[in-house]
Coordinates of C-alpha atoms and ligand atoms in Angstrom, one line a residue:
M1 CA 173.6 40.6 -16.1
P2 CA 176.0 38.5 -14.0
T3 CA 175.4 38.8 -10.2
L4 CA 177.9 41.2 -8.6
T5 CA 179.0 40.3 -5.1
L6 CA 180.1 42.6 -2.4
V7 CA 183.7 41.6 -3.0
D8 CA 183.3 42.4 -6.8
I9 CA 181.7 45.8 -6.1
E10 CA 184.4 46.7 -3.6
S11 CA 187.2 45.8 -5.8
R12 CA 185.7 47.6 -8.8
L13 CA 185.3 50.7 -6.6
R14 CA 189.0 50.6 -5.9
A15 CA 190.1 50.1 -9.4
T16 CA 192.3 52.8 -10.9
E17 CA 193.8 51.2 -14.0
R18 CA 192.7 52.7 -17.3
S19 CA 191.6 49.4 -18.7
S20 CA 189.3 48.4 -15.8
L21 CA 187.8 51.9 -15.8
S22 CA 187.0 51.9 -19.4
K23 CA 185.5 48.4 -19.1
L24 CA 183.2 49.7 -16.3
W25 CA 182.1 52.8 -18.3
T26 CA 181.3 50.7 -21.4
E27 CA 179.4 48.1 -19.4
A28 CA 177.4 50.7 -17.5
D29 CA 176.6 52.6 -20.8
Q30 CA 175.5 49.4 -22.5
V31 CA 173.2 48.4 -19.7
R32 CA 171.8 51.9 -19.6
R33 CA 171.0 51.8 -23.3
S34 CA 169.5 48.4 -23.3
T35 CA 167.3 49.0 -20.2
V36 CA 166.2 52.7 -20.0
G37 CA 167.3 53.6 -23.5
N38 CA 168.6 56.9 -25.0
A39 CA 166.1 59.3 -23.4
V40 CA 167.3 61.7 -20.8
H41 CA 164.4 62.6 -18.6
L42 CA 164.3 66.2 -17.2
R43 CA 162.8 66.8 -13.8
G44 CA 162.3 70.5 -12.9
L45 CA 163.5 71.1 -9.3
I46 CA 161.6 73.6 -7.2
E47 CA 163.3 74.3 -3.8
L48 CA 160.2 75.4 -1.9
S49 CA 161.8 76.3 1.4
N50 CA 165.1 76.3 3.2
H51 CA 163.7 76.0 6.7
C52 CA 164.7 72.8 8.4
R53 CA 164.0 71.3 11.9
R54 CA 167.0 69.0 11.6
D55 CA 170.6 69.6 12.5
C56 CA 172.5 67.3 10.2
H57 CA 176.2 67.8 10.5
Y58 CA 176.9 67.9 6.8
C59 CA 174.1 70.1 5.5
G60 CA 174.2 73.9 5.0
L61 CA 170.4 74.1 5.7
R62 CA 170.8 72.7 9.3
R63 CA 168.8 74.4 12.0
G64 CA 171.9 75.5 13.9
R65 CA 173.1 77.6 11.0
K66 CA 171.8 80.9 12.3
S67 CA 173.5 83.0 9.6
L68 CA 171.4 81.6 6.8
T69 CA 168.5 83.8 5.6
R70 CA 165.4 81.5 5.5
Y71 CA 162.7 81.6 2.8
R72 CA 159.5 79.9 1.9
M73 CA 158.1 80.2 -1.6
T74 CA 154.5 81.4 -2.0
L75 CA 151.9 79.3 -3.8
D76 CA 152.0 81.7 -6.7
E77 CA 155.8 81.6 -7.0
I78 CA 155.7 77.8 -6.9
M79 CA 153.0 77.7 -9.6
E80 CA 155.0 80.0 -11.8
S81 CA 158.0 77.6 -11.5
A82 CA 155.7 74.6 -12.3
Q83 CA 154.4 76.4 -15.4
K84 CA 158.0 76.8 -16.5
A85 CA 158.4 73.0 -16.3
L86 CA 155.4 72.7 -18.6
Q87 CA 156.7 75.3 -21.0
Y88 CA 160.1 73.5 -21.2
S89 CA 158.3 70.2 -21.7
F90 CA 159.7 68.6 -18.6
G91 CA 157.7 65.6 -17.5
T92 CA 158.1 66.0 -13.8
V93 CA 158.4 68.6 -11.1
V94 CA 160.3 67.8 -7.9
L95 CA 159.1 69.7 -4.9
Q96 CA 162.0 69.8 -2.4
A97 CA 162.5 71.5 0.9
G98 CA 164.2 71.1 4.3
E99 CA 162.0 69.5 7.0
D100 CA 160.0 72.7 7.3
T101 CA 157.3 72.4 10.0
G102 CA 155.8 75.6 8.5
L103 CA 154.8 73.6 5.4
K104 CA 151.4 72.3 6.5
V105 CA 150.2 68.9 5.3
D106 CA 146.9 70.3 3.8
W107 CA 148.8 73.2 2.2
I108 CA 151.1 70.7 0.4
S109 CA 148.1 68.5 -0.6
D110 CA 146.4 71.6 -2.1
L111 CA 149.6 72.4 -3.9
I112 CA 149.8 68.9 -5.3
R113 CA 146.2 69.0 -6.6
R114 CA 146.7 72.4 -8.1
I115 CA 149.9 71.4 -10.0
K116 CA 148.2 68.2 -11.2
D117 CA 145.1 70.2 -12.4
E118 CA 147.0 73.0 -14.1
T119 CA 149.9 71.1 -15.5
G120 CA 149.2 67.3 -15.4
L121 CA 153.0 66.8 -14.6
A122 CA 154.3 63.9 -12.6
I123 CA 155.1 65.1 -9.1
T124 CA 158.0 64.0 -7.0
L125 CA 158.2 65.1 -3.4
S126 CA 161.4 65.5 -1.5
L127 CA 160.4 66.8 1.9
G128 CA 162.3 64.7 4.3
E129 CA 161.0 62.3 6.9
Q130 CA 157.3 62.7 7.6
P131 CA 154.5 61.0 9.5
L132 CA 152.8 58.2 7.7
S133 CA 149.6 60.2 7.6
N134 CA 151.3 63.0 5.6
F135 CA 152.7 60.5 3.1
R136 CA 149.2 59.0 2.7
A137 CA 147.5 62.4 2.3
W138 CA 150.0 63.5 -0.4
K139 CA 149.6 60.2 -2.3
K140 CA 145.9 60.7 -2.2
A141 CA 146.3 64.3 -3.5
G142 CA 148.2 62.9 -6.5
A143 CA 151.9 62.8 -5.7
D144 CA 153.6 60.1 -7.7
R145 CA 157.1 59.7 -6.3
Y146 CA 159.2 60.5 -3.2
L147 CA 162.9 61.0 -2.8
L148 CA 164.5 60.4 0.6
R149 CA 168.2 59.8 0.6
I150 CA 169.6 57.3 3.2
E151 CA 173.0 59.1 2.9
T152 CA 174.7 55.9 4.2
T153 CA 173.4 52.5 5.2
N154 CA 176.1 52.2 7.9
A155 CA 174.6 52.8 11.3
Q156 CA 177.7 54.1 13.0
L157 CA 178.5 56.5 10.2
L158 CA 174.9 57.7 10.1
M159 CA 175.1 58.4 13.9
H160 CA 178.3 60.3 13.3
I161 CA 176.6 62.7 10.8
H162 CA 173.2 62.8 12.4
P163 CA 174.0 62.7 16.1
G164 CA 171.1 61.9 18.4
K165 CA 168.9 60.7 15.5
P166 CA 167.7 57.1 15.8
Y167 CA 169.0 54.8 13.1
G168 CA 166.3 53.2 11.0
T169 CA 163.7 55.9 10.7
R170 CA 164.7 56.7 7.1
M171 CA 164.6 53.1 6.2
Q172 CA 161.2 52.8 7.8
N173 CA 160.0 55.9 5.9
L174 CA 161.2 54.4 2.6
E175 CA 159.4 51.1 3.3
R176 CA 156.2 53.0 4.1
L177 CA 156.4 55.1 0.9
A178 CA 156.8 51.9 -1.2
D179 CA 153.8 50.3 0.5
L180 CA 151.7 53.4 -0.3
G181 CA 152.5 53.0 -4.0
Y182 CA 154.9 55.8 -4.5
E183 CA 157.8 55.3 -6.8
V184 CA 160.6 55.5 -4.3
G185 CA 164.0 57.1 -4.6
S186 CA 166.9 57.2 -2.3
G187 CA 170.7 57.7 -2.5
I188 CA 173.9 58.4 -0.8
M189 CA 176.8 60.8 -0.5
V190 CA 180.2 59.5 -1.5
G191 CA 183.2 60.5 0.6
I192 CA 181.6 61.2 3.9
P193 CA 184.5 61.4 6.5
G194 CA 184.7 57.9 7.9
Q195 CA 183.1 56.2 4.9
T196 CA 185.1 53.1 3.8
Y197 CA 185.0 51.2 0.5
A198 CA 183.3 48.3 2.2
M199 CA 180.5 50.6 3.4
L200 CA 180.1 52.1 0.0
A201 CA 179.9 48.6 -1.6
K202 CA 177.2 47.7 0.9
D203 CA 175.2 50.8 0.1
I204 CA 175.2 49.8 -3.6
L205 CA 173.9 46.3 -2.8
W206 CA 171.3 47.8 -0.5
F207 CA 169.9 49.8 -3.5
R208 CA 169.1 46.5 -5.1
K209 CA 167.7 45.0 -2.0
M210 CA 165.3 47.9 -1.7
D211 CA 164.5 47.7 -5.4
L212 CA 164.6 51.5 -5.7
D213 CA 163.1 53.3 -8.6
M214 CA 165.4 56.3 -8.4
I215 CA 168.9 56.5 -6.9
G216 CA 170.8 59.8 -6.5
I217 CA 174.6 59.6 -5.9
G218 CA 176.7 62.6 -5.3
P219 CA 179.9 63.6 -3.6
Y220 CA 179.9 64.9 -0.1
L221 CA 180.9 68.5 -0.5
P222 CA 182.0 70.1 2.8
H223 CA 180.2 73.2 3.8
P224 CA 182.6 75.4 5.8
D225 CA 179.8 76.5 8.2
T226 CA 178.9 73.0 9.3
P227 CA 180.5 70.7 12.0
L228 CA 181.3 67.9 9.6
A229 CA 183.6 70.2 7.5
K230 CA 185.8 70.6 10.6
V231 CA 186.0 66.8 10.9
C232 CA 187.2 66.5 7.3
V233 CA 190.3 68.4 8.1
V234 CA 191.4 66.2 11.1
S235 CA 190.2 62.7 10.6
R236 CA 191.1 60.3 7.9
V237 CA 190.3 56.6 8.3
P238 CA 192.8 54.3 6.5
D239 CA 190.3 53.1 4.0
Q240 CA 188.5 56.4 3.4
V241 CA 186.5 56.7 0.2
P242 CA 187.6 59.9 -1.7
R243 CA 185.0 62.5 -2.4
D244 CA 186.1 63.0 -6.0
E245 CA 184.5 62.8 -9.4
L246 CA 186.0 59.5 -10.3
T247 CA 184.8 57.7 -7.2
V248 CA 181.3 59.0 -7.6
E249 CA 181.2 57.9 -11.2
K250 CA 182.5 54.4 -10.3
A251 CA 179.7 54.2 -7.7
L252 CA 177.1 55.4 -10.3
A253 CA 178.3 53.0 -13.0
L254 CA 178.2 50.0 -10.6
T255 CA 174.8 51.1 -9.4
R256 CA 173.6 50.9 -13.1
L257 CA 175.0 47.3 -13.3
V258 CA 173.3 46.3 -10.0
C259 CA 170.0 48.2 -10.6
P260 CA 169.7 48.1 -14.4
E261 CA 166.2 49.7 -14.6
A262 CA 166.5 52.4 -12.0
N263 CA 166.3 56.1 -12.9
L264 CA 169.7 57.5 -12.1
P265 CA 170.3 61.3 -12.1
A266 CA 173.5 63.1 -13.1
T267 CA 173.5 65.0 -9.8
T268 CA 174.1 68.7 -9.3
A269 CA 176.7 67.9 -6.6
L270 CA 178.7 65.9 -9.2
A271 CA 178.3 68.8 -11.7
T272 CA 179.7 71.1 -9.0
L273 CA 182.9 69.1 -8.9
N274 CA 183.4 69.2 -12.6
R275 CA 181.5 72.1 -14.1
S276 CA 182.5 71.6 -17.7
K277 CA 182.0 67.8 -18.0
G278 CA 180.5 66.4 -14.8
R279 CA 177.0 66.0 -16.1
E280 CA 178.1 64.6 -19.5
N281 CA 180.4 62.1 -17.9
A282 CA 177.7 60.9 -15.6
L283 CA 175.3 60.5 -18.6
N284 CA 177.9 58.4 -20.4
R285 CA 178.5 56.3 -17.3
G286 CA 175.1 55.1 -16.3
A287 CA 172.9 58.2 -15.7
N288 CA 169.6 58.9 -17.6
V289 CA 168.1 61.8 -15.6
V290 CA 168.9 65.5 -15.1
M291 CA 167.2 67.8 -12.7
P292 CA 167.4 71.4 -13.9
N293 CA 166.7 74.0 -11.2
L294 CA 163.5 76.0 -11.6
T295 CA 163.8 77.8 -8.2
P296 CA 163.5 81.6 -8.7
I297 CA 167.0 83.1 -8.8
R298 CA 166.5 85.2 -5.7
Y299 CA 166.1 82.1 -3.6
R300 CA 168.6 79.9 -5.2
R301 CA 171.7 81.0 -3.4
L302 CA 169.8 80.6 -0.1
Y303 CA 169.2 76.9 -0.8
E304 CA 172.9 76.4 0.1
I305 CA 173.1 72.7 1.0
Y306 CA 176.8 73.0 0.1
P307 CA 178.8 75.9 -1.3
N308 CA 179.3 76.9 -5.0
K309 CA 176.4 75.0 -6.3
E310 CA 176.6 74.6 -10.0
R311 CA 174.7 77.1 -12.2
I312 CA 173.5 79.1 -9.3
D313 CA 173.2 82.3 -11.2
E314 CA 171.9 81.2 -14.5
T315 CA 168.2 81.8 -15.3
G316 CA 165.9 79.0 -16.2
D317 CA 166.0 79.8 -19.9
E318 CA 169.7 79.9 -20.2
C319 CA 170.1 76.8 -18.1
Y320 CA 167.5 75.0 -20.2
Q321 CA 169.0 75.9 -23.6
N322 CA 172.5 75.0 -22.5
L323 CA 171.3 71.7 -21.2
I324 CA 169.5 70.7 -24.3
R325 CA 172.6 71.4 -26.3
R326 CA 174.8 69.3 -24.1
I327 CA 172.4 66.4 -24.0
T328 CA 171.8 66.2 -27.7
S329 CA 175.5 66.6 -28.5
L330 CA 176.0 63.3 -26.6
G331 CA 173.7 61.6 -29.1
R332 CA 170.9 61.3 -26.6
K333 CA 167.3 62.6 -26.9
I334 CA 165.2 64.5 -24.4
G335 CA 162.7 62.1 -22.7
K336 CA 159.0 62.6 -23.3
G337 CA 156.3 62.1 -20.7
P338 CA 156.7 61.4 -17.0
G339 CA 159.7 59.0 -17.4
S340 CA 158.5 56.7 -14.7
R341 CA 160.3 53.5 -14.0
T342 CA 158.2 51.1 -16.1
L343 CA 160.2 48.0 -16.7
N344 CA 160.4 45.0 -14.4
R345 CA 158.7 46.6 -11.4
R346 CA 159.9 44.1 -8.8
I347 CA 163.3 42.7 -9.5
V348 CA 164.7 39.5 -8.0
P349 CA 166.9 40.2 -5.0
Y350 CA 170.4 38.9 -5.2
P351 CA 170.8 35.8 -3.0
Ligands
LIG401 N1 177.4 67.7 0.2 C1 176.7 67.0 -0.7 N2 175.4 66.7 -0.6 C2 174.7 67.2 0.4 N3 173.5 67.0 0.8 C3 173.3 67.6 1.9 N4 174.4 68.2 2.4 C4 175.3 67.9 1.4 C5 176.7 68.2 1.3 N5 177.4 69.0 2.2 C6 172.5 66.2 0.0 C7 172.0 65.0 0.9 C8 170.5 65.3 0.9 C9 170.3 66.1 -0.4 C10 169.1 66.9 -0.4 O1 171.4 66.9 -0.5 O2 172.2 63.8 0.2 O3 169.7 64.2 1.0

């Protein structure tokens, strides 16, 4: 793979001509096939709790959103969802929640051990920023991976969407997770108000610098009951990145070129923008992972990070059947086993 510079990435992010786009899609698809192959790995997502101590300006789970009914799944409910993952032959469960101080460290450790004992599945945690001791305890209990999106690597933009939160703590968390031996995932939102093409290009190079194992890229979708949605209406910087499907897919395809071996999901946020084809397009443009939702239906609409989340009302079974049909019709196969990043564990940083 030729080295892509910041200038190359930025100019390819801006490209709109049909020929440049089809070249990008073809390259990303070829790199995907030759590195991670034809398998699409399924990770069953369980949204444990929508409580959150943070007040992020973009997120519908923010503490300040008093109108949202909060829930926390019971151990039995979580185990039932984990059993579904096994039944559907998913290789991984992803345990995700807001930064819920009611989820105690030992309780999560016990949960991890129980899931491992009863299902043997790979376990990915996505529980936000945590003390080092928690990360250590959960790794020891058997967790394999951790997802923590950086959202943007631009300090000023991050301050704007997380006022009052010190810059650098998420980076530090990601470094600690890698040191502890987790497979580490991060990612960004595309089209945050104030995000420029240059910022987005830098984010993509940062993925490589961090040598991430998983990278989630989705559009920013304004939630009307959050402060950032109001900013969307009034402020447009001249070089604002759009929050549309095409731009997200360009960022995804370029990420595949820059991080050839990473696991890249076709995100739910992207599928929300284009319900009929968003997932398929992503799988044809660099993605190799899908994260079907295994949260019980009664909680799903309460995990409202952004509005109108795709497939919010479908049951696990319908969702699963539908997904298998869509994936196989692309000529891809369903991944077997945990689907860890195995190739080339430490890649050479770009100069
Ligand atoms: N639009 C799109 N994605 C969002 N997230 C949070 N709020 C939004 C939003 N309004 C994403 C963030 C977070 C992940 C769990 O969900 O990237 O890390």
